[in-house]
């Protein structure tokens, strides 16, 4: 689990030649927050002591569906937690994992154990192996506790259109996707946006494990996120908006030790206007009656209550701050501050706007009336978490013509609308004509509901090696390749064939065919020149070039669940579906490419021999899950069969279903007991057989979630 023990010393390599220990002290931090009175004076010692403690490890149980998540939770509760109680280490009792009391259904947990105990205590080492295996397949996601709160407050439903304006690294986005997929075939969509080009690609790796065809990832400045056209005169409006905005991050001091060294008052001041702009844009994108969460991992009221108050002022009764007192019972939270002082970069307290500090930073006397007390503050010493700030908005009505739609401070006006044409299709901010003008990245004032134009984002040099920059091209529903696949796999006519696409400039299926939910068809097809799409869809088919005379497209595990729901049945049977029991499944997990004459299940063998070579759907009956079969992609070769799962999925299946622990990364074994060369490549004995895992591309490591 990779975190320091409770007594380890934080260090930072800030000088050539070695590591320098960072002291968890910052006089300016202490002076500033003491003066603001963010906690009562008598409470300060407990608060400050908690800020210096190492943050516990927290994780969520996710699963590809809520049902799967509950299964993983039950395995944790019944097979691991009981063995982690009453353990002592070096004379002290070790605390077992505990549930976060406010997270629904017991799906979030906390661990306060150093890595030394985990390595050397057998029960904890076994528990760690469980966490590693389930994390590898996406059933467990490490995430800071306070970071889990904003998506919960949004109360996302399966039919909602949702946007996360500042999505990377993606753990909150994953929660939103999971909420949309609370039912088998949801109609809602999730738009995950980030302004950083590289981070938007890294975001994909965090959320792709959820295999959601309802997700699209974009790369835009959140302050200027464009309207998305979905019809001739209609634009996409969102039921839920998440604005987890860029912030100074001083609430993360328990895990980000550089906060102690780098904290300065100007960090918050410099972000105040950007935060107002993002929140304001989010409110414009929100439907009347919809909900928006504004959150930061900062303790500073300049980034928090001052931003919220200014947004409510600008919207003049069209939005309200929701009282969340009754939500998430068990969560200890404080009310929002209604009074604070403002310190300038010169470390002097200010009485009014000056030197670039706008009036919106200051208390204006209407904070109570605006509902700022309904904001939520999370402090480290209340429930052993990081510091966090959350506000839930509800939009009552659209902004009227008199409402101000931009919170940008007054500045020298730019010519016309401050935008210049770019290639005839989009606008971008003009460069400032004089030193007194605002920077080009700052949005200009726009009328209510106006469509701000995208700003070109400066690209980073290095992207993940499997980053796909190719355009999205939808296939015709009667394309010969689609006709071939539909006939070969007996897919029913109710499958939305117009939602199939490829990622190449020619628009022809060459390597991979993707599927997006029909709700995303107009989103992508009508906005491909205006919106910078980074990712959409799940892999449905991959081309297998060695197959001749039959369908050369094999089913991908990402698209298995979608296709399986649309298999055309003939008197209860499907053309390319075979069934087996748990014993045969365990054999297929352990052995790569068993020959037909080596299979003990003769009924299973008979089903295979009745089919032609190619991909098949494997149904595993008697799986003990309310008669709901497990379904996997499987390859029927000329004389052998192979389960087409990535090695990490195979290891998880062996652990959860068959209780086989300590499955090593070398993957499955050949029939003679020797290790297979790799589960991602064909075996030498059957060169015509495709990879057993469809994720053959090298994936970049997923980043840790930040609050």
XYZ file of C-alpha atoms in Angstrom:
707
model
C 0.000 0.000 0.000
C 3.091 2.099 -0.098
C 2.686 4.675 2.612
C 5.088 5.586 5.372
C 4.783 4.196 8.867
C 3.422 6.533 11.487
C 6.898 7.442 12.717
C 8.636 7.860 9.381
C 10.147 11.285 8.699
C 9.005 13.246 5.623
C 11.758 14.216 3.255
C 12.046 16.197 0.062
C 14.809 16.190 -2.512
C 14.961 19.938 -2.847
C 18.744 20.249 -3.118
C 21.356 18.484 -5.252
C 23.247 15.807 -3.437
C 20.664 14.326 -1.112
C 17.379 14.359 0.743
C 16.531 17.127 3.164
C 13.997 16.556 5.907
C 11.042 18.930 5.790
C 9.936 20.262 9.138
C 6.185 20.357 9.612
C 6.210 23.978 10.632
C 5.284 27.184 8.853
C 5.023 30.334 10.946
C 3.088 32.227 8.270
C 0.520 29.407 8.000
C 0.048 29.316 11.743
C -0.192 33.099 12.101
C -2.678 33.452 9.240
C -5.146 30.759 10.282
C -4.923 31.610 13.972
C -5.821 35.204 13.146
C -8.743 34.094 10.951
C -10.077 31.939 13.795
C -10.951 28.990 11.590
C -11.243 27.029 14.855
C -11.713 28.402 18.401
C -8.485 29.312 20.177
C -8.854 26.507 22.714
C -9.162 24.009 19.815
C -6.073 25.148 17.935
C -3.572 22.730 19.574
C -5.660 19.689 18.585
C -6.201 21.040 15.077
C -2.522 21.865 14.513
C -1.335 18.551 15.954
C -3.665 16.653 13.606
C -2.305 18.627 10.639
C 1.138 17.161 11.336
C 0.018 13.532 11.548
C 0.424 11.157 8.622
C -2.855 10.703 6.795
C -4.463 7.240 7.076
C -4.907 5.176 3.924
C -8.491 5.195 2.680
C -10.062 3.324 -0.211
C -13.404 2.790 -1.902
C -14.858 -0.499 -3.074
C -16.119 0.113 -6.588
C -16.682 -2.818 -8.934
C -18.078 -2.569 -12.447
C -21.584 -2.462 -10.911
C -23.050 -1.771 -7.494
C -23.847 -5.464 -7.173
C -20.208 -6.392 -7.819
C -19.058 -3.791 -5.292
C -21.255 -5.332 -2.607
C -19.753 -8.734 -3.384
C -16.213 -7.417 -2.908
C -17.285 -5.675 0.305
C -18.747 -8.910 1.677
C -15.519 -10.739 0.853
C -13.547 -8.086 2.740
C -15.875 -8.135 5.752
C -16.214 -11.902 6.020
C -12.830 -13.247 4.925
C -10.262 -10.620 5.913
C -11.372 -8.155 8.590
C -12.096 -10.845 11.242
C -8.463 -12.011 10.999
C -7.097 -8.488 11.471
C -8.484 -8.013 14.960
C -6.617 -8.456 18.256
C -3.206 -8.247 16.573
C -0.307 -6.791 18.535
C 2.947 -5.518 17.089
C 5.949 -4.652 19.244
C 3.727 -4.631 22.304
C 1.006 -2.367 20.864
C -2.407 -3.372 19.559
C -2.829 -2.794 15.827
C -6.081 -1.187 14.752
C -7.983 -3.226 12.130
C -9.474 -1.597 9.030
C -12.600 0.406 9.817
C -15.541 1.585 7.723
C -16.037 5.282 7.113
C -19.317 5.772 9.001
C -20.790 8.303 6.585
C -20.127 6.471 3.291
C -23.201 4.547 2.024
C -23.357 0.752 2.146
C -20.025 0.335 3.918
C -18.091 0.778 0.665
C -15.314 3.047 2.007
C -12.628 1.980 4.498
C -9.720 3.417 6.439
C -6.407 1.827 7.487
C -4.051 3.165 10.166
C -1.217 0.659 9.837
C 2.422 1.290 8.950
C 4.001 -0.599 6.058
C 6.357 -2.492 8.405
C 3.389 -4.187 10.058
C 1.851 -4.952 6.687
C 5.030 -6.574 5.383
C 5.809 -8.703 8.446
C 2.382 -9.557 9.872
C 0.949 -12.528 7.971
C -2.731 -11.519 8.364
C -2.004 -8.002 7.104
C 0.239 -9.312 4.313
C -2.665 -11.498 3.175
C -4.986 -8.497 3.392
C -2.564 -6.418 1.347
C -2.502 -9.075 -1.359
C -6.302 -8.886 -1.524
C -6.131 -5.099 -1.896
C -3.500 -5.310 -4.637
C -5.414 -7.902 -6.662
C -8.726 -6.049 -6.407
C -7.077 -2.706 -7.163
C -5.444 -4.124 -10.302
C -8.862 -4.923 -11.789
C -10.514 -1.718 -10.571
C -12.671 -3.156 -7.783
C -10.849 -1.053 -5.184
C -9.733 2.543 -5.635
C -7.407 4.321 -3.234
C -8.855 7.759 -2.578
C -8.616 10.314 0.208
C -11.710 10.255 2.420
C -12.664 13.921 1.983
C -12.342 13.568 -1.791
C -15.245 11.105 -1.728
C -17.716 13.669 -0.357
C -18.506 15.936 -3.383
C -19.860 13.194 -5.697
C -22.047 11.829 -2.884
C -23.664 15.221 -2.294
C -24.568 15.516 -5.984
C -26.908 12.506 -5.687
C -26.331 11.462 -9.311
C -29.073 9.321 -10.871
C -28.739 6.930 -13.852
C -30.623 9.282 -16.200
C -28.597 12.402 -15.382
C -26.277 14.355 -17.656
C -23.216 15.107 -15.511
C -20.084 17.175 -16.071
C -16.895 17.261 -14.012
C -15.215 20.495 -15.088
C -11.827 19.860 -13.409
C -11.725 16.086 -13.506
C -8.103 14.880 -13.332
C -6.814 12.671 -11.811
C -10.281 11.105 -11.923
C -11.344 9.414 -8.693
C -14.313 11.758 -8.251
C -15.198 11.213 -11.903
C -15.137 7.473 -11.251
C -17.691 7.962 -8.469
C -19.932 9.893 -10.845
C -19.689 7.119 -13.451
C -20.484 4.477 -10.842
C -23.578 6.425 -9.800
C -24.794 6.657 -13.402
C -24.266 2.903 -13.785
C -26.338 2.015 -10.724
C -28.720 0.278 -13.170
C -27.731 -2.108 -15.994
C -28.421 0.152 -18.995
C -28.401 3.807 -17.892
C -29.329 6.678 -20.184
C -27.225 9.296 -18.377
C -23.828 10.542 -19.539
C -20.699 11.856 -17.851
C -18.472 14.532 -19.403
C -15.047 14.598 -17.732
C -13.019 17.688 -18.568
C -9.552 18.879 -17.653
C -7.597 21.867 -18.925
C -4.228 20.089 -18.844
C -3.654 18.024 -21.961
C -1.412 15.446 -20.355
C -3.585 15.087 -17.237
C -6.663 14.610 -19.397
C -4.965 11.550 -20.897
C -3.944 10.292 -17.457
C -7.567 10.719 -16.399
C -8.537 8.107 -18.964
C -6.459 5.473 -17.187
C -8.284 6.178 -13.935
C -11.764 5.742 -15.406
C -11.326 3.281 -18.294
C -11.430 0.340 -15.865
C -15.144 1.109 -15.408
C -15.805 0.231 -19.074
C -18.425 2.957 -19.461
C -19.821 3.738 -22.934
C -21.573 6.724 -21.296
C -18.341 8.656 -20.684
C -16.603 11.275 -22.803
C -13.358 13.050 -21.845
C -12.611 16.588 -23.067
C -9.684 19.012 -22.837
C -10.764 22.636 -22.267
C -10.217 25.520 -19.895
C -13.103 25.090 -17.440
C -13.632 28.863 -17.330
C -14.506 28.758 -21.025
C -16.042 25.331 -21.416
C -18.080 25.484 -24.646
C -21.736 24.716 -25.050
C -22.252 21.323 -26.675
C -24.841 21.214 -29.433
C -27.170 18.198 -29.445
C -29.683 19.384 -32.045
C -30.363 22.122 -34.574
C -31.215 24.695 -31.909
C -30.594 22.805 -28.679
C -27.572 22.515 -26.419
C -26.633 20.047 -23.718
C -27.603 21.176 -20.218
C -26.466 19.266 -17.168
C -28.435 17.858 -14.243
C -25.298 17.750 -12.108
C -22.065 19.763 -12.237
C -18.911 19.195 -10.202
C -16.477 22.099 -9.807
C -13.552 20.716 -7.832
C -11.501 23.747 -8.717
C -7.733 24.353 -8.720
C -6.733 25.632 -5.282
C -3.766 26.289 -3.031
C -4.221 22.817 -1.529
C -3.198 23.699 2.018
C -5.785 21.245 3.341
C -3.594 18.421 2.022
C -0.742 19.164 4.428
C -1.032 15.677 5.967
C -0.031 13.925 2.732
C 1.583 16.720 0.725
C 4.463 17.691 2.963
C 5.597 20.429 0.585
C 2.681 22.516 1.869
C 4.717 23.174 5.020
C 7.634 24.523 3.033
C 5.810 26.365 0.250
C 2.702 27.817 1.888
C 2.230 31.569 1.371
C -0.804 33.823 1.568
C -0.593 34.818 -2.090
C -1.285 31.217 -3.177
C -4.965 31.631 -2.385
C -5.237 35.213 -3.584
C -3.874 34.343 -7.018
C -6.551 31.675 -7.606
C -9.603 33.548 -6.291
C -10.718 34.995 -9.640
C -10.162 31.758 -11.544
C -12.274 29.894 -8.999
C -15.130 32.390 -9.383
C -14.965 32.062 -13.163
C -15.119 28.251 -13.079
C -17.999 28.229 -10.596
C -19.867 30.802 -12.646
C -19.388 28.800 -15.840
C -20.612 25.677 -14.083
C -23.789 27.464 -12.982
C -24.448 28.534 -16.577
C -24.130 24.941 -17.776
C -26.501 23.682 -15.067
C -30.199 23.067 -15.701
C -32.771 24.867 -13.547
C -33.503 22.456 -10.717
C -30.054 20.913 -11.083
C -27.336 20.685 -8.457
C -23.715 21.804 -8.464
C -20.951 21.092 -5.973
C -18.101 23.549 -5.508
C -15.151 22.121 -3.588
C -11.525 22.794 -2.747
C -8.850 21.124 -0.647
C -8.060 24.495 0.912
C -8.839 25.975 4.324
C -8.674 29.565 3.059
C -11.976 31.523 3.053
C -10.650 33.597 0.140
C -10.864 30.432 -1.981
C -13.997 29.141 -0.323
C -16.715 31.271 1.287
C -15.670 34.434 -0.580
C -16.043 32.608 -3.910
C -19.418 31.136 -2.939
C -20.757 34.470 -1.728
C -19.719 36.247 -4.917
C -21.391 33.606 -7.090
C -24.682 33.930 -5.186
C -24.507 37.735 -5.520
C -23.916 37.503 -9.254
C -26.874 35.195 -9.785
C -29.262 37.406 -7.783
C -31.647 34.860 -6.362
C -31.361 32.392 -9.234
C -29.232 29.977 -7.185
C -29.173 29.002 -3.526
C -26.731 27.294 -1.180
C -28.284 24.053 0.092
C -28.229 23.161 3.781
C -26.531 19.737 3.902
C -26.921 19.163 7.644
C -29.100 16.079 7.160
C -26.974 14.597 4.373
C -24.264 11.978 4.957
C -25.088 11.219 8.609
C -21.948 10.360 10.528
C -19.804 12.963 8.762
C -18.453 15.578 11.161
C -18.521 18.963 9.479
C -18.343 22.645 10.461
C -20.459 25.504 9.166
C -19.109 27.947 6.635
C -17.406 31.098 7.888
C -19.320 34.381 7.614
C -16.499 36.673 8.719
C -12.818 36.806 7.797
C -9.987 39.234 7.163
C -7.889 39.634 4.020
C -4.089 39.637 4.046
C -2.147 40.954 1.065
C 0.985 39.583 -0.507
C 2.928 42.039 1.640
C 1.619 40.119 4.702
C -0.360 43.121 5.895
C -4.072 42.970 6.707
C -6.200 44.965 4.256
C -9.374 46.944 4.849
C -10.511 47.096 1.241
C -9.633 46.364 -2.393
C -6.142 47.371 -3.444
C -3.201 46.215 -5.519
C -5.084 43.580 -7.453
C -7.143 42.270 -4.518
C -10.776 42.471 -5.735
C -13.734 43.446 -3.560
C -15.069 39.892 -3.811
C -12.306 38.755 -1.420
C -13.722 40.862 1.395
C -16.653 40.359 3.737
C -19.545 42.533 2.551
C -22.040 42.002 5.347
C -24.530 39.866 3.412
C -22.863 36.493 3.923
C -25.492 35.147 6.338
C -28.297 36.254 4.030
C -26.541 34.536 1.101
C -26.501 31.213 2.972
C -22.727 30.947 3.329
C -23.209 29.216 6.698
C -24.586 26.241 4.751
C -21.124 25.561 3.318
C -19.251 22.607 4.824
C -15.755 22.705 6.324
C -13.930 19.465 7.092
C -11.067 19.677 9.588
C -8.262 17.124 10.150
C -8.828 16.626 13.892
C -12.560 15.906 13.641
C -12.402 12.512 11.873
C -8.717 11.966 11.071
C -8.961 13.314 7.513
C -7.452 16.056 5.397
C -8.878 19.554 5.265
C -11.648 20.200 2.756
C -14.402 22.626 1.748
C -17.678 21.715 0.014
C -20.732 23.714 -1.039
C -23.879 22.341 -2.652
C -25.774 24.720 -4.953
C -29.239 24.351 -6.432
C -30.165 26.344 -9.503
C -33.606 27.876 -9.180
C -33.873 29.603 -12.565
C -31.862 30.845 -15.508
C -30.010 34.125 -15.220
C -32.033 37.102 -16.418
C -30.733 39.679 -18.805
C -29.800 41.929 -15.892
C -27.653 39.300 -14.209
C -23.888 39.601 -14.467
C -22.502 36.420 -15.965
C -18.801 37.007 -15.487
C -17.105 37.576 -12.169
C -13.952 38.872 -13.813
C -12.632 42.067 -12.231
C -12.949 45.324 -14.143
C -10.104 45.942 -16.518
C -9.274 47.786 -19.666
C -11.748 46.781 -22.355
C -10.536 44.822 -25.337
C -11.699 45.630 -28.865
C -15.066 44.140 -29.901
C -15.650 40.964 -27.867
C -12.000 40.319 -27.065
C -11.963 37.253 -29.290
C -10.383 36.658 -32.627
C -11.269 34.082 -35.223
C -9.150 30.922 -35.360
C -9.248 28.960 -38.639
C -12.788 30.152 -39.268
C -14.342 27.669 -36.803
C -13.555 28.747 -33.270
C -12.516 31.803 -31.336
C -9.688 32.273 -28.927
C -8.743 35.155 -26.631
C -6.699 37.852 -28.297
C -3.332 38.623 -26.857
C -3.386 41.604 -24.532
C -2.646 44.790 -26.432
C -1.025 46.533 -23.489
C 0.563 45.714 -20.174
C -2.586 46.747 -18.338
C -4.772 44.242 -20.168
C -5.817 40.960 -18.648
C -3.893 37.836 -19.640
C -5.171 35.936 -22.615
C -6.296 33.007 -20.447
C -8.751 35.135 -18.467
C -12.322 34.950 -19.784
C -14.025 38.065 -21.012
C -17.438 39.247 -19.858
C -20.172 37.482 -21.784
C -23.965 37.856 -21.735
C -25.971 35.264 -19.763
C -26.049 31.917 -21.522
C -23.487 32.960 -24.086
C -21.257 30.310 -25.563
C -17.660 31.000 -24.508
C -15.226 29.775 -27.061
C -12.514 27.211 -26.331
C -8.979 28.317 -25.628
C -6.147 26.353 -27.228
C -4.443 24.425 -24.473
C -0.664 24.301 -24.525
C 0.295 20.693 -25.037
C 2.836 18.861 -22.984
C 5.646 17.122 -24.773
C 5.162 13.691 -23.253
C 1.879 11.803 -23.214
C 1.083 8.240 -22.172
C 2.504 5.895 -24.768
C -0.930 4.578 -25.708
C -2.532 8.030 -26.002
C -4.810 8.143 -29.043
C -4.970 11.486 -30.847
C -6.973 10.221 -33.841
C -10.428 11.665 -34.694
C -13.744 9.994 -33.866
C -15.555 8.659 -36.949
C -18.943 6.945 -36.739
C -19.601 3.948 -38.956
C -22.668 3.552 -41.129
C -25.097 1.110 -39.546
C -25.051 -1.036 -42.697
C -21.260 -1.096 -43.061
C -20.156 -4.552 -44.345
C -17.915 -5.095 -41.312
C -20.819 -4.479 -38.950
C -23.062 -6.760 -40.987
C -20.422 -9.493 -40.748
C -20.027 -9.136 -36.967
C -23.784 -9.045 -36.371
C -24.332 -12.184 -38.391
C -21.399 -14.093 -36.882
C -22.253 -13.309 -33.251
C -26.050 -13.363 -33.664
C -26.499 -9.857 -32.284
C -30.110 -8.718 -32.202
C -31.482 -5.812 -34.224
C -32.251 -3.780 -31.098
C -28.540 -3.003 -30.635
C -27.922 0.688 -31.537
C -25.622 0.150 -34.518
C -25.404 3.890 -35.248
C -23.304 4.275 -32.081
C -20.272 2.387 -33.400
C -17.155 4.361 -34.245
C -13.472 4.091 -35.109
C -10.445 6.251 -34.236
C -8.711 7.048 -37.506
C -8.868 9.679 -40.219
C -10.192 7.302 -42.900
C -13.299 6.354 -40.936
C -12.846 2.688 -41.851
C -12.592 -0.170 -39.324
C -8.937 -1.199 -39.317
C -7.934 -2.330 -35.823
C -10.667 -1.530 -33.282
C -14.388 -0.763 -33.275
C -15.713 1.254 -30.353
C -19.196 1.695 -28.928
C -20.636 4.800 -27.279
C -24.070 5.178 -25.735
C -26.609 6.611 -28.225
C -26.919 9.717 -26.035
C -23.318 10.558 -26.947
C -23.840 10.268 -30.712
C -24.987 13.911 -31.196
C -22.518 15.119 -28.567
C -19.571 13.842 -30.624
C -20.885 14.022 -34.190
C -22.199 17.615 -33.982
C -19.241 19.100 -32.101
C -16.114 17.466 -33.494
C -14.677 20.776 -34.731
C -15.597 22.789 -31.648
C -14.956 20.502 -28.698
C -11.623 18.799 -28.120
C -12.600 15.205 -27.369
C -9.885 13.032 -25.856
C -11.708 9.784 -25.142
C -15.092 8.205 -25.668
C -16.472 4.718 -25.903
C -15.430 1.192 -25.036
C -13.670 -1.331 -27.248
C -16.239 -3.673 -28.762
C -14.263 -5.579 -31.425
C -10.590 -5.963 -32.358
C -9.337 -7.202 -35.705
C -7.673 -10.640 -35.798
C -5.711 -10.704 -39.052
C -4.891 -14.428 -39.008
C -8.522 -15.455 -39.484
C -9.613 -16.067 -43.060
C -13.019 -17.110 -44.347
C -14.830 -16.237 -41.128
C -15.422 -13.145 -38.994
C -11.956 -11.727 -38.189
C -13.282 -9.470 -35.413
C -13.050 -10.764 -31.846
C -15.072 -9.481 -28.920
C -13.232 -7.373 -26.353
C -13.740 -7.853 -22.618
C -14.640 -4.130 -22.319
C -17.668 -4.651 -24.523
C -18.652 -8.091 -23.290
C -21.462 -6.914 -20.997
C -22.953 -4.643 -23.669
C -22.946 -7.281 -26.398
C -24.149 -10.075 -24.123
C -27.390 -8.190 -23.419
C -28.143 -8.117 -27.160
C -27.421 -11.689 -28.222
C -30.310 -13.049 -30.287
C -31.589 -16.235 -28.654
C -33.063 -19.172 -30.526
C -35.316 -21.194 -28.234
C -33.167 -20.204 -25.275
C -29.819 -20.856 -26.958
C -27.414 -18.487 -28.693
C -25.223 -19.390 -31.640
C -21.840 -18.509 -30.122
C -22.528 -19.118 -26.439
C -21.076 -22.109 -24.594
C -21.635 -23.056 -20.973
C -19.508 -24.681 -18.326
C -19.327 -25.150 -14.569
C -16.948 -23.738 -11.997
C -14.535 -26.667 -12.266
C -13.931 -26.021 -15.959
C -13.612 -22.281 -15.354
C -10.918 -22.887 -12.730
C -9.026 -25.071 -15.206
C -9.196 -22.339 -17.840
C -7.863 -19.833 -15.297
C -4.870 -22.034 -14.480
C -4.053 -23.488 -17.905
C -3.328 -21.652 -21.145
C -4.666 -23.198 -24.386
C -5.732 -26.650 -23.160
C -6.220 -29.043 -26.075
C -9.702 -30.348 -26.812
C -8.673 -33.908 -25.860
C -7.464 -32.615 -22.475
C -10.845 -31.190 -21.460
C -12.654 -33.291 -18.848
C -16.061 -31.643 -19.293
C -17.375 -33.552 -22.318
C -20.560 -31.471 -22.559
C -18.432 -28.341 -22.714
C -16.257 -29.968 -25.373
C -19.295 -30.924 -27.427
C -20.480 -27.313 -27.467
C -17.057 -26.118 -28.632
C -16.784 -28.678 -31.430
C -20.141 -27.549 -32.794
C -18.761 -24.041 -33.390
C -16.370 -22.647 -35.951
C -13.077 -21.059 -35.008
C -13.269 -17.620 -33.381
C -14.445 -15.775 -30.310
C -17.316 -17.145 -28.200
C -19.227 -16.083 -25.100
C -18.546 -18.315 -22.100
C -21.387 -18.575 -19.591
C -20.429 -20.038 -16.234
C -23.461 -21.517 -14.531
C -23.838 -22.536 -10.875
C -21.834 -19.414 -9.953
C -23.928 -18.985 -6.804
C -25.081 -15.462 -7.690
C -28.866 -15.640 -7.820
C -28.645 -17.722 -10.997
C -26.891 -14.853 -12.757
C -24.102 -16.413 -14.855
C -20.575 -15.114 -15.073
C -19.761 -14.232 -18.688
C -16.301 -14.078 -20.282
C -14.836 -13.832 -23.786
C -13.201 -17.088 -24.875
C -11.261 -18.150 -27.955
C -12.181 -21.325 -29.788
C -9.051 -22.291 -31.709
C -8.536 -25.055 -34.241
C -7.708 -27.596 -31.560
C -7.662 -25.718 -28.253
C -9.519 -23.151 -26.197
C -8.418 -20.142 -24.171
C -10.010 -17.748 -21.691
C -9.428 -14.223 -23.012
C -8.793 -12.313 -19.811
C -5.925 -10.042 -18.764
C -3.696 -11.731 -16.196
C -4.812 -9.378 -13.417
C -8.462 -10.289 -14.063
C -7.557 -13.962 -13.955
C -5.750 -13.520 -10.630
C -8.754 -11.689 -9.162
C -11.153 -14.357 -10.390
C -9.055 -17.106 -8.800
C -8.887 -15.195 -5.526
C -12.533 -14.119 -5.213
C -14.319 -17.154 -6.660
C -11.903 -20.003 -5.946
C -10.046 -18.584 -2.905
C -6.691 -19.194 -4.588
C -4.233 -16.796 -2.987
C -0.693 -15.734 -3.902
C -1.300 -15.871 -7.651
C 1.896 -14.525 -9.166
C 2.158 -12.099 -12.041
C 3.651 -14.647 -14.415
C 0.091 -15.575 -15.325
C -1.380 -18.929 -16.238
C 0.530 -22.158 -16.780
C 0.755 -24.296 -19.843
C -0.583 -27.805 -19.560
C 2.902 -29.177 -18.796
C 3.180 -26.884 -15.768
C 5.692 -24.442 -17.258
C 4.821 -20.737 -17.277
C 3.200 -19.369 -20.405
C 5.397 -16.783 -22.087
C 2.769 -14.109 -21.534
C -0.990 -13.888 -21.250
C -0.923 -10.931 -23.620
C 0.477 -12.766 -26.646
C -0.341 -15.900 -28.623
C 1.252 -19.171 -27.650
C 3.788 -20.607 -30.049
C 1.776 -23.810 -30.378
C -1.224 -21.975 -31.765
C -0.056 -18.945 -33.738
C -3.516 -18.248 -35.121
C -4.918 -17.631 -31.641
C -5.270 -14.003 -30.494
C -3.985 -12.465 -27.321
C -5.716 -13.668 -24.205
C -6.002 -10.083 -23.025
C -7.352 -7.320 -25.182
C -5.392 -4.622 -23.370
C -2.080 -5.181 -25.085
C -1.085 -1.542 -25.166
C 1.347 -0.273 -22.541
C -0.520 1.737 -19.967
C 0.935 4.536 -17.912
C 0.780 4.215 -14.164
C -2.352 5.658 -12.589
C -1.731 8.709 -10.446
C -2.682 8.769 -6.804
C -5.851 10.699 -6.125
C -5.451 14.154 -4.697
C -8.096 15.826 -2.651
